[in-house]
mmCIF file of C-alpha atoms in Angstrom:
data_model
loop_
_atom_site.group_PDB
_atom_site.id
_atom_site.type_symbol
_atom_site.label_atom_id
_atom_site.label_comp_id
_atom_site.label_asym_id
_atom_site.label_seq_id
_atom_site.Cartn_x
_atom_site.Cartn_y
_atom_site.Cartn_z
ATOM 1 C CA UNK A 1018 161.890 -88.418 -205.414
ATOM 2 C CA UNK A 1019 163.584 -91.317 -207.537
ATOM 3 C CA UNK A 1020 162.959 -94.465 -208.887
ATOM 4 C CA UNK A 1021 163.246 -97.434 -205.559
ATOM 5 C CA UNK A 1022 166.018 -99.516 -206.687
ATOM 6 C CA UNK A 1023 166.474 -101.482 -203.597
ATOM 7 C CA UNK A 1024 166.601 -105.419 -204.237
ATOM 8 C CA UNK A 1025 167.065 -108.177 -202.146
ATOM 9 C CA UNK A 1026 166.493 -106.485 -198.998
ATOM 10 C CA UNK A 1027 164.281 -107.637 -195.981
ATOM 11 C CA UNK A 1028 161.709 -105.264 -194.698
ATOM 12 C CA UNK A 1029 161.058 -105.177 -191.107
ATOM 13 C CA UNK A 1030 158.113 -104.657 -189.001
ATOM 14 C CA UNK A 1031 157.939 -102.934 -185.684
ATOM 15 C CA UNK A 1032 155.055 -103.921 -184.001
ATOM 16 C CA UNK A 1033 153.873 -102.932 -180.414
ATOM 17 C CA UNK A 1034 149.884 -104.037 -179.866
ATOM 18 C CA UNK A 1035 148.015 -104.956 -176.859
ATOM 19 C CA UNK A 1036 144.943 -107.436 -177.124
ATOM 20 C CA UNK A 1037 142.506 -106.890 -173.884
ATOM 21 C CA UNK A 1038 140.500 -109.900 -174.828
ATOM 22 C CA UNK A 1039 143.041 -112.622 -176.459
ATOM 23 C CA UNK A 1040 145.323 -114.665 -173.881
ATOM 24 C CA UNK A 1041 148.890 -115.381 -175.486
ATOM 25 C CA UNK A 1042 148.070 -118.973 -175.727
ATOM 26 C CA UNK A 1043 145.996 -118.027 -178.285
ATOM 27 C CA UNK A 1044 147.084 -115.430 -180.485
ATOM 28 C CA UNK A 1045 149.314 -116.377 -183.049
ATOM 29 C CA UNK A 1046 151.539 -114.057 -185.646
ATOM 30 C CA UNK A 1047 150.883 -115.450 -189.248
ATOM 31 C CA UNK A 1048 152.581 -114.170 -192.312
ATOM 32 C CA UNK A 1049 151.796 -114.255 -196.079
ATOM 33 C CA UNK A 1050 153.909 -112.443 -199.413
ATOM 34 C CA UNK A 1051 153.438 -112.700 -202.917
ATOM 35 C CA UNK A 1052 156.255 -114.752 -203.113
ATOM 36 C CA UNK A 1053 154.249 -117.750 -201.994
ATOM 37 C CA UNK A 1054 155.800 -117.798 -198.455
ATOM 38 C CA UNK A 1055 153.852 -118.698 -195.786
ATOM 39 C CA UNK A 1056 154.392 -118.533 -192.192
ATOM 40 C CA UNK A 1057 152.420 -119.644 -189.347
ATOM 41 C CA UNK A 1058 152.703 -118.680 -185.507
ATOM 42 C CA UNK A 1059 156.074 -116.616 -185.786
ATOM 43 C CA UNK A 1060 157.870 -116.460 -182.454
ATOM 44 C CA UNK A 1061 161.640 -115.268 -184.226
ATOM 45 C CA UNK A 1062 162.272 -111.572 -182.164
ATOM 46 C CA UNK A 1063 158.253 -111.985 -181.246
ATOM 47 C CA UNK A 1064 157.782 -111.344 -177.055
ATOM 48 C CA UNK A 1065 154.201 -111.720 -175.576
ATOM 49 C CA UNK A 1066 153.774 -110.316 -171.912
ATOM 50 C CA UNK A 1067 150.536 -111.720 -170.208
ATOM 51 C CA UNK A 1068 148.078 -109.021 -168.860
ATOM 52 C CA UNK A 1069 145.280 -109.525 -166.342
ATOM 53 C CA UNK A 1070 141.889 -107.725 -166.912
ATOM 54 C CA UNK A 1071 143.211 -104.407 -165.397
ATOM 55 C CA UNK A 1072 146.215 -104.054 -168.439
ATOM 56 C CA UNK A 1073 148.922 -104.705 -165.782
ATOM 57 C CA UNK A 1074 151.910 -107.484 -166.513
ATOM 58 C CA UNK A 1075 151.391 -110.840 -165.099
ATOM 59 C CA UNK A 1076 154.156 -112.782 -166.683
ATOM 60 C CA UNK A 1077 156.470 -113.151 -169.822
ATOM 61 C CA UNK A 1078 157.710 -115.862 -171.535
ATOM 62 C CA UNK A 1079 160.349 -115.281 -175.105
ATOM 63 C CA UNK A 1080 158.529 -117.663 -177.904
ATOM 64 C CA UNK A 1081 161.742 -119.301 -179.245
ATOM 65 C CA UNK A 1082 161.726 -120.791 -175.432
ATOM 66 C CA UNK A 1083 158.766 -122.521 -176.393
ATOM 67 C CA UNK A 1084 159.815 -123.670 -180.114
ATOM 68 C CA UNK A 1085 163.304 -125.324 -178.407
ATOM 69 C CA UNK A 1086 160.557 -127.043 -175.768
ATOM 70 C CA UNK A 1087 158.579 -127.838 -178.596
ATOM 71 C CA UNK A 1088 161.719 -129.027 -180.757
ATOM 72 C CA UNK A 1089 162.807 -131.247 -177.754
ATOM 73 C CA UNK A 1090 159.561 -133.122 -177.162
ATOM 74 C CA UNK A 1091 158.853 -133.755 -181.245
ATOM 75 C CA UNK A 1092 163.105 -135.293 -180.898
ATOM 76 C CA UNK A 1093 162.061 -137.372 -178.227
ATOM 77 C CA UNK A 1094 158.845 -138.264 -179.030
ATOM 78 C CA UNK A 1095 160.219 -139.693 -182.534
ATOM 79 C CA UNK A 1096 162.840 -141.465 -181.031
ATOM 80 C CA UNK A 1097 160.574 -143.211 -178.865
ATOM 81 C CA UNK A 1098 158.141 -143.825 -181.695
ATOM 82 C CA UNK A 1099 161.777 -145.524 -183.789
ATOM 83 C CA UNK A 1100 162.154 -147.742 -180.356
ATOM 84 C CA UNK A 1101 158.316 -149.048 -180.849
ATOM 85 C CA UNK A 1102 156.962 -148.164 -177.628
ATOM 86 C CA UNK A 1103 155.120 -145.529 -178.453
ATOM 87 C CA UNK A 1104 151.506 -145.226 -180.794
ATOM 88 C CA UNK A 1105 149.612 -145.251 -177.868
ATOM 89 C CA UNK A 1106 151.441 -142.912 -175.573
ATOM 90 C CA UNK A 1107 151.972 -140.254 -178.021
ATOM 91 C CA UNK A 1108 148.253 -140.053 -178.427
ATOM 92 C CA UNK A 1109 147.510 -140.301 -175.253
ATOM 93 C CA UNK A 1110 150.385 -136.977 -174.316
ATOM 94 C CA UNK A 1111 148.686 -135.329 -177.047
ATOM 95 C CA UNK A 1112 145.447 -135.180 -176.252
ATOM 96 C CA UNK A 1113 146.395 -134.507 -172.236
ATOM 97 C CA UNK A 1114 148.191 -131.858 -173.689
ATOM 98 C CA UNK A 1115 145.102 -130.494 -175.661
ATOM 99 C CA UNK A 1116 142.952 -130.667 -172.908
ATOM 100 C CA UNK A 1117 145.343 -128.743 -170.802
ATOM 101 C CA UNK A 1118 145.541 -126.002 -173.248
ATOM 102 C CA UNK A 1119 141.994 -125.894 -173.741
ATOM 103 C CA UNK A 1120 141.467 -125.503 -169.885
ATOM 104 C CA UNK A 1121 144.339 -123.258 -168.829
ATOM 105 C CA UNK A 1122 142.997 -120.864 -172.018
ATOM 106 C CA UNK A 1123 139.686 -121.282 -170.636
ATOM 107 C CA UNK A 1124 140.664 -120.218 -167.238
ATOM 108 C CA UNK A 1125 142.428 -117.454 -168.495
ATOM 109 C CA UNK A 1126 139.353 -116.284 -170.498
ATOM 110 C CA UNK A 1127 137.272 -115.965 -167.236
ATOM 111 C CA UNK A 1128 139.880 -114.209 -165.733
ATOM 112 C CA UNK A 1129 139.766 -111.570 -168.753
ATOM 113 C CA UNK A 1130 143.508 -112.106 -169.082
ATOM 114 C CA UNK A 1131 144.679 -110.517 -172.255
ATOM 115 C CA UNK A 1132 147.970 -110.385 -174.300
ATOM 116 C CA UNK A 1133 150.515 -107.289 -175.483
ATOM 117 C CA UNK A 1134 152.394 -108.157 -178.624
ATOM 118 C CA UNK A 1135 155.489 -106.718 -179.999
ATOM 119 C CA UNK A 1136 158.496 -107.591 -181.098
ATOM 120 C CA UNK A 1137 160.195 -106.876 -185.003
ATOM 121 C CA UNK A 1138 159.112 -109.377 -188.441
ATOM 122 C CA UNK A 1139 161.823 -109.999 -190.652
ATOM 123 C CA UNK A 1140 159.963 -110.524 -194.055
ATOM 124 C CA UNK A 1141 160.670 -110.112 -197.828
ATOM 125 C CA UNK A 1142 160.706 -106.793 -199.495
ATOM 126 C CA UNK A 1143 157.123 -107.855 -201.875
ATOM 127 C CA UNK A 1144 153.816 -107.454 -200.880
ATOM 128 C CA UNK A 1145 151.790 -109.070 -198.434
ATOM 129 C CA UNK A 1146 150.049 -109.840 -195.446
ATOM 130 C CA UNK A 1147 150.542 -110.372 -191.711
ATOM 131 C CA UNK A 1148 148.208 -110.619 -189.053
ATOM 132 C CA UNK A 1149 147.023 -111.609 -185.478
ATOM 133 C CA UNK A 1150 144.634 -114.075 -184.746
ATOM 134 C CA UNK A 1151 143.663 -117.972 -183.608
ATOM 135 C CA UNK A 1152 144.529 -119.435 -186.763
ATOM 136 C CA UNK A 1153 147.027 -121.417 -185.370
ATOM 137 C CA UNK A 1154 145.048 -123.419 -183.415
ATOM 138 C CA UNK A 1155 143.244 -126.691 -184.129
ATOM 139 C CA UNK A 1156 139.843 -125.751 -185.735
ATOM 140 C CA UNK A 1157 138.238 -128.609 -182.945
ATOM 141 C CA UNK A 1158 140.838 -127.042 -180.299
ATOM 142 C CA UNK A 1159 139.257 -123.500 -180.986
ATOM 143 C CA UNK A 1160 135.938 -124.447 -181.484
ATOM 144 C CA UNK A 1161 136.153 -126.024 -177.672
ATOM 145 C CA UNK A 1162 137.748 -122.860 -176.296
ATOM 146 C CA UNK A 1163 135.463 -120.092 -177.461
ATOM 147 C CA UNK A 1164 132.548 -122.357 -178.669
ATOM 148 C CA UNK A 1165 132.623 -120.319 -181.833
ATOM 149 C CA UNK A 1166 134.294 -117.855 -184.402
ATOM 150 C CA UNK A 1167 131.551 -115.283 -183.325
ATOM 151 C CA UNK A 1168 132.894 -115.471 -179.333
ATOM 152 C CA UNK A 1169 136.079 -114.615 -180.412
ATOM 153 C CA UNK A 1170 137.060 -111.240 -179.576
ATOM 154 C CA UNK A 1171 140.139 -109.205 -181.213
ATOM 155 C CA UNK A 1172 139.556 -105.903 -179.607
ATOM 156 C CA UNK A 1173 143.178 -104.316 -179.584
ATOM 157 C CA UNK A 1174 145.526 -101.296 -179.148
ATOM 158 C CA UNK A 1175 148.042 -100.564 -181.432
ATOM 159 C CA UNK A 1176 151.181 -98.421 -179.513
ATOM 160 C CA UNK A 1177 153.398 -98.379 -182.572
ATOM 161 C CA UNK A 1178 153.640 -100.014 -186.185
ATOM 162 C CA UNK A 1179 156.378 -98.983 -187.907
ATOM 163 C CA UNK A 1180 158.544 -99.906 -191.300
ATOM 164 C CA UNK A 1181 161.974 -98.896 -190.286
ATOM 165 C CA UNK A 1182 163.973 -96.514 -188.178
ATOM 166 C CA UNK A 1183 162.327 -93.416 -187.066
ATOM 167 C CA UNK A 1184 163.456 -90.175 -188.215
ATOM 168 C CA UNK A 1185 162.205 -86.476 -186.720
ATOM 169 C CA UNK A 1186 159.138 -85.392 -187.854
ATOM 170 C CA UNK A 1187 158.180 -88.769 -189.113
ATOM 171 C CA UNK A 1188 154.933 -89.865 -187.598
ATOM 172 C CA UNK A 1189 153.038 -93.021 -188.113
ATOM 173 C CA UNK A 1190 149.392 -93.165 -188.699
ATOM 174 C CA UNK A 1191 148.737 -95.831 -186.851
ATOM 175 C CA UNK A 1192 150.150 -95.340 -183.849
ATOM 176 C CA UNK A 1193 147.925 -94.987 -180.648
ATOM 177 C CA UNK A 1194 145.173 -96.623 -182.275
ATOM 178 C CA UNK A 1195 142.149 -97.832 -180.492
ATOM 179 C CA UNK A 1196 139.941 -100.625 -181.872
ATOM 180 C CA UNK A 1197 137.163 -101.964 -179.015
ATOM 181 C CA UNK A 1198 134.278 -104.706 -179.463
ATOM 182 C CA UNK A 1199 131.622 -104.621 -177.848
ATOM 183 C CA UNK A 1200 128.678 -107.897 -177.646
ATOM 184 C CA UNK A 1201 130.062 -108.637 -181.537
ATOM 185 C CA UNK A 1202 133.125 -109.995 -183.390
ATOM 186 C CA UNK A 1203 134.589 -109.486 -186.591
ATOM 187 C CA UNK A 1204 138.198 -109.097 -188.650
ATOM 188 C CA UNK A 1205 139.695 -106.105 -189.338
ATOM 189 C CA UNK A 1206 142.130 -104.919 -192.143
ATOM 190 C CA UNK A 1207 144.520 -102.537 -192.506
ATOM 191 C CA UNK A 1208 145.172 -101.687 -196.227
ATOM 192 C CA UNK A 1209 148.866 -100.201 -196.006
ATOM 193 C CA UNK A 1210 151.119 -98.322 -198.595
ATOM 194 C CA UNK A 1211 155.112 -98.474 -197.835
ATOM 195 C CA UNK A 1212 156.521 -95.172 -199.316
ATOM 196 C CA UNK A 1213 160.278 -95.960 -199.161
ATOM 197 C CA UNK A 1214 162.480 -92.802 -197.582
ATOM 198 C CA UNK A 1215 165.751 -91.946 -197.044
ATOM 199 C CA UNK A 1216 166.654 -89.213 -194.106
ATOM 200 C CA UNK A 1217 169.748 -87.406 -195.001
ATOM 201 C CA UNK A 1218 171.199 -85.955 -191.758
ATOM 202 C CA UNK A 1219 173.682 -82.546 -191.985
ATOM 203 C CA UNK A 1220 176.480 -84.773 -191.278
ATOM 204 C CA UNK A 1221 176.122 -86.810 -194.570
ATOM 205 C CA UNK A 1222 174.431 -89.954 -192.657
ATOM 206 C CA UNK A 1223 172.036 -91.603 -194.500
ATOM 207 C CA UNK A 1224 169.001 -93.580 -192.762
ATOM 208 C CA UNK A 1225 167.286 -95.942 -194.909
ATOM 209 C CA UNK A 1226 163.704 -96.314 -193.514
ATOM 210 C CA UNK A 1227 159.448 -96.012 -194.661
ATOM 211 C CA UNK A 1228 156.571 -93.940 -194.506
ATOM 212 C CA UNK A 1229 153.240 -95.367 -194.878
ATOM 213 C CA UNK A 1230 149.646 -94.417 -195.503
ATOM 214 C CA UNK A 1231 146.760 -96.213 -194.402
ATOM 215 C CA UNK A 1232 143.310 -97.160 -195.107
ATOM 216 C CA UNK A 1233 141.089 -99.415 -192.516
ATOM 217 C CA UNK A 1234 137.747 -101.620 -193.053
ATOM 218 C CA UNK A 1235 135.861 -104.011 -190.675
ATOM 219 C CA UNK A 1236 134.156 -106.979 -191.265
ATOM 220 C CA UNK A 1237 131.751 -107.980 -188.997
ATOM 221 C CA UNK A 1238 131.110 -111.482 -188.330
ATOM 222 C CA UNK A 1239 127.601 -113.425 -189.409
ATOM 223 C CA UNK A 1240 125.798 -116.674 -188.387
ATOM 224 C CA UNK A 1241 127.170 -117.728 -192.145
ATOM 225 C CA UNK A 1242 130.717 -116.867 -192.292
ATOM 226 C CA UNK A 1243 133.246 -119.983 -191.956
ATOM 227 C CA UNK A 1244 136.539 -117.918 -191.094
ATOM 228 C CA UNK A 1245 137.810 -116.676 -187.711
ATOM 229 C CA UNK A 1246 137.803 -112.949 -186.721
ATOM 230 C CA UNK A 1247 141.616 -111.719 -187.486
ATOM 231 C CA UNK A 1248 143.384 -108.669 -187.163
ATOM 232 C CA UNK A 1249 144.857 -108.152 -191.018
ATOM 233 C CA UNK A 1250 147.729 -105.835 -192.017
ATOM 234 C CA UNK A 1251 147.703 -106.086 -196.069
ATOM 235 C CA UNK A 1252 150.631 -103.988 -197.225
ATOM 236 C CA UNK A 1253 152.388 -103.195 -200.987
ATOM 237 C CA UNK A 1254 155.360 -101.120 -201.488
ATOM 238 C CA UNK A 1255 155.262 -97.867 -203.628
ATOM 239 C CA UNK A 1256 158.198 -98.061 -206.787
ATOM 240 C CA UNK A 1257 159.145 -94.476 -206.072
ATOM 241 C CA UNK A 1258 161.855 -93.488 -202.988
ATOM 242 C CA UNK A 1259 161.164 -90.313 -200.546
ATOM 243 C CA UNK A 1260 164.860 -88.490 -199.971
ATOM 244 C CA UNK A 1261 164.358 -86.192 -196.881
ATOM 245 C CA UNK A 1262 167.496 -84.114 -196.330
ATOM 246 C CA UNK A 1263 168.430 -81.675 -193.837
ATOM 247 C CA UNK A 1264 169.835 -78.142 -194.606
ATOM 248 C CA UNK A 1265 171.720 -75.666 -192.469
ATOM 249 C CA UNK A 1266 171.561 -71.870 -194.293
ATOM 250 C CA UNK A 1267 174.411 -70.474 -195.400
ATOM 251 C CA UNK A 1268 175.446 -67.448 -193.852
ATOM 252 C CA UNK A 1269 175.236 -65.250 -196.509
ATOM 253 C CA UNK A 1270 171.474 -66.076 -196.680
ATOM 254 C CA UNK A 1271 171.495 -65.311 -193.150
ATOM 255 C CA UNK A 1272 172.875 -61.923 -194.137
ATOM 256 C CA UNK A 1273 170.574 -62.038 -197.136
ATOM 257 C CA UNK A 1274 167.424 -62.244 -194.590
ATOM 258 C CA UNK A 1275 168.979 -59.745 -192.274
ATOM 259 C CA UNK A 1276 169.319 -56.976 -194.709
ATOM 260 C CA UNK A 1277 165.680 -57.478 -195.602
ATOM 261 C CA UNK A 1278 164.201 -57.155 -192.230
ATOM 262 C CA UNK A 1279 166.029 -54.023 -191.705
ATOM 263 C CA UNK A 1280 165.010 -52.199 -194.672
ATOM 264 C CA UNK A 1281 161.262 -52.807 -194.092
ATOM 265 C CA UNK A 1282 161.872 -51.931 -190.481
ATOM 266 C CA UNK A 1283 163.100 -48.617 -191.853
ATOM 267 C CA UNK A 1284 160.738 -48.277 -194.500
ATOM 268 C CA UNK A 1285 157.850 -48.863 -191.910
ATOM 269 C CA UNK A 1286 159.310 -46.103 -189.393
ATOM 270 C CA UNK A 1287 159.937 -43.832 -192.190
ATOM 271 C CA UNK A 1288 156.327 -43.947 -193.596
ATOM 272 C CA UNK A 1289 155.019 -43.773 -189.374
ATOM 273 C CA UNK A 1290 157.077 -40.347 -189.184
ATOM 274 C CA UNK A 1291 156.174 -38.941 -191.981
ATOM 275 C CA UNK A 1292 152.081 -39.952 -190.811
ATOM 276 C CA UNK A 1293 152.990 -38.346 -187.258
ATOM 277 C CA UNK A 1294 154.729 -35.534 -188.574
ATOM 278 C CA UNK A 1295 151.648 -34.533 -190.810
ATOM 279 C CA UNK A 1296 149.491 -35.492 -187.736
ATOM 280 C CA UNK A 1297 150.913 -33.064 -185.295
ATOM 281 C CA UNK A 1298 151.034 -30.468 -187.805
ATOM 282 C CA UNK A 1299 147.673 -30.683 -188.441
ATOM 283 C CA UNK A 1300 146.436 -30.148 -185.148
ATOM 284 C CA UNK A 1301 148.919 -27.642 -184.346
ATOM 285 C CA UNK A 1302 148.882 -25.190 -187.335
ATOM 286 C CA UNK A 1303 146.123 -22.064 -187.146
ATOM 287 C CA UNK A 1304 143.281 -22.591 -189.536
ATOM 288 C CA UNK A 1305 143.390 -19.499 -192.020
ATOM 289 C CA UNK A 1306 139.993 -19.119 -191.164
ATOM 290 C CA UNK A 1307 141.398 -18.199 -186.899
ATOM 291 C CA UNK A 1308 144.234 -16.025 -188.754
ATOM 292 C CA UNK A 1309 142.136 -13.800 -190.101
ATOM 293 C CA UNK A 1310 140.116 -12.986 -187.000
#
């Protein structure tokens, strides 16, 4: 172990979850550090793959599709707003465009569509946050849509969360998780320490990478709470670097071992034929007692 001396560095975030109970119009990727930045709804290197009620794949669609769509309209739209033609139809687009949203997610609720998450976050090497949820949305837009924070329902499966490159033997504690509500709704966090680790293969290679240990608490929700249920990944990074490396024997320890097996195999036979010889004489040998007679 040694002192981590990395700086400057991005840390990135395998993630791999399915939500049974959360279309993909809904669920949004927001991200937090210490540094004070913020983002909201990520969609760099994020897919989402639609899944009806059953967990099988009813459509994709790559979220930086949607940001150029979005970057298009919001180009247009200004430029019709710097003509003067267009208060009224902007406001009029938008809120057709709310009310389609709030319908098609609405649909897609009744059909107990769900979403499956993955994709790899980019973020700073300092504490923080990420996590899944609505929060993106319009607080009128999901009030319309569920009808409530406690109808929300973040249910979810995580397949793999990871902090780097996996090496062997490395397993992740999260992996394979399995996290289902039932009639209630809540937030849960995931408390996370980031043990940096380097892998040093035979052949000198060096893989940079993390372990991580894990600690898990759920907050259920109440007629009285004001915030919407969230799936919450809190993480901090431990100062102190793991260095894994791999060994091959040298064959004079091979030797070494060897030689020791074969003088307690000899040792053991030599003590057995001494115990058999005494045995056999034993049974073998006249009692004085016979002798005399």
């Amino acid at each position: 172990m040694s002192v981590d001396l990395k700086r400057g560095e991005t840390l990135p975030i395998h993630i791999n979850m399915t939500f049974p109970s959360l279309p993909c119009d809904v669920a949004s990727i927001d991200a937090i550090d210490l540094s004070g930045k913020h983002e909201v709804d990520l969609d760099t290197n994020i897919w989402k793959l639609r899944l009806n009620s059953h967990g099988h794949i009813i459509g994709t669609k790559y979220l930086s599709d949607l940001v150029e769509n979005k970057h298009t309209t919001r180009n247009h739209d200004d430029k019709e707003h710097h003509d003067g033609s267009a208060k009224k139809p902007h406001k009029f687009s938008f809120d057709k465009d709310a009310e389609n949203m709030i319908n098609k997610v609405k649909k897609a609720l009744e059909n107990g569509e769900g979403c499956r998450v993955y994709g790899v976050l980019d973020v700073q090497r300092v504490a923080g946050n990420f996590h899944i949820s609505v929060h993106a949305l319009n607080i009128y837009v999901a009030q319309m849509i569920f009808g409530g924070a406690k109808h929300v329902n973040v249910s979810h499966m995580i397949h793999d969360l990871s902090f780097g490159p996996k090496y062997p033997g490395l397993h992740n504690p999260l992996d394979d998780t399995v996290r289902i509500l039932h009639d209630t709704s809540g937030t849960f966090k995931y408390y996370i320490k980031i043990v940096p680790t380097e892998y040093r293969y035979i052949s000198k290679e060096v893989l940079p990478t993390n372990q991580f240990s894990v600690s898990e608490y759920f907050s259920p929700m109440n007629e009285f709470d004001r915030t919407w249920p969230a799936v919450y990944f809190l993480y901090d990074l431990s100062p102190i670097t793991v260095t894994i490396k791999e060994e091959c024997r040298s064959f004079l320890h091979f030797i070494t071992r060897l030689s020791a097996v074969l003088g307690g195999t000899f040792a053991l036979t030599g003590m057995l034929d001494r115990w058999m010889y005494r045995l056999i004489k034993a049974l073998t040998t006249p009692s004085a007692r016979g002798a005399y007679r």
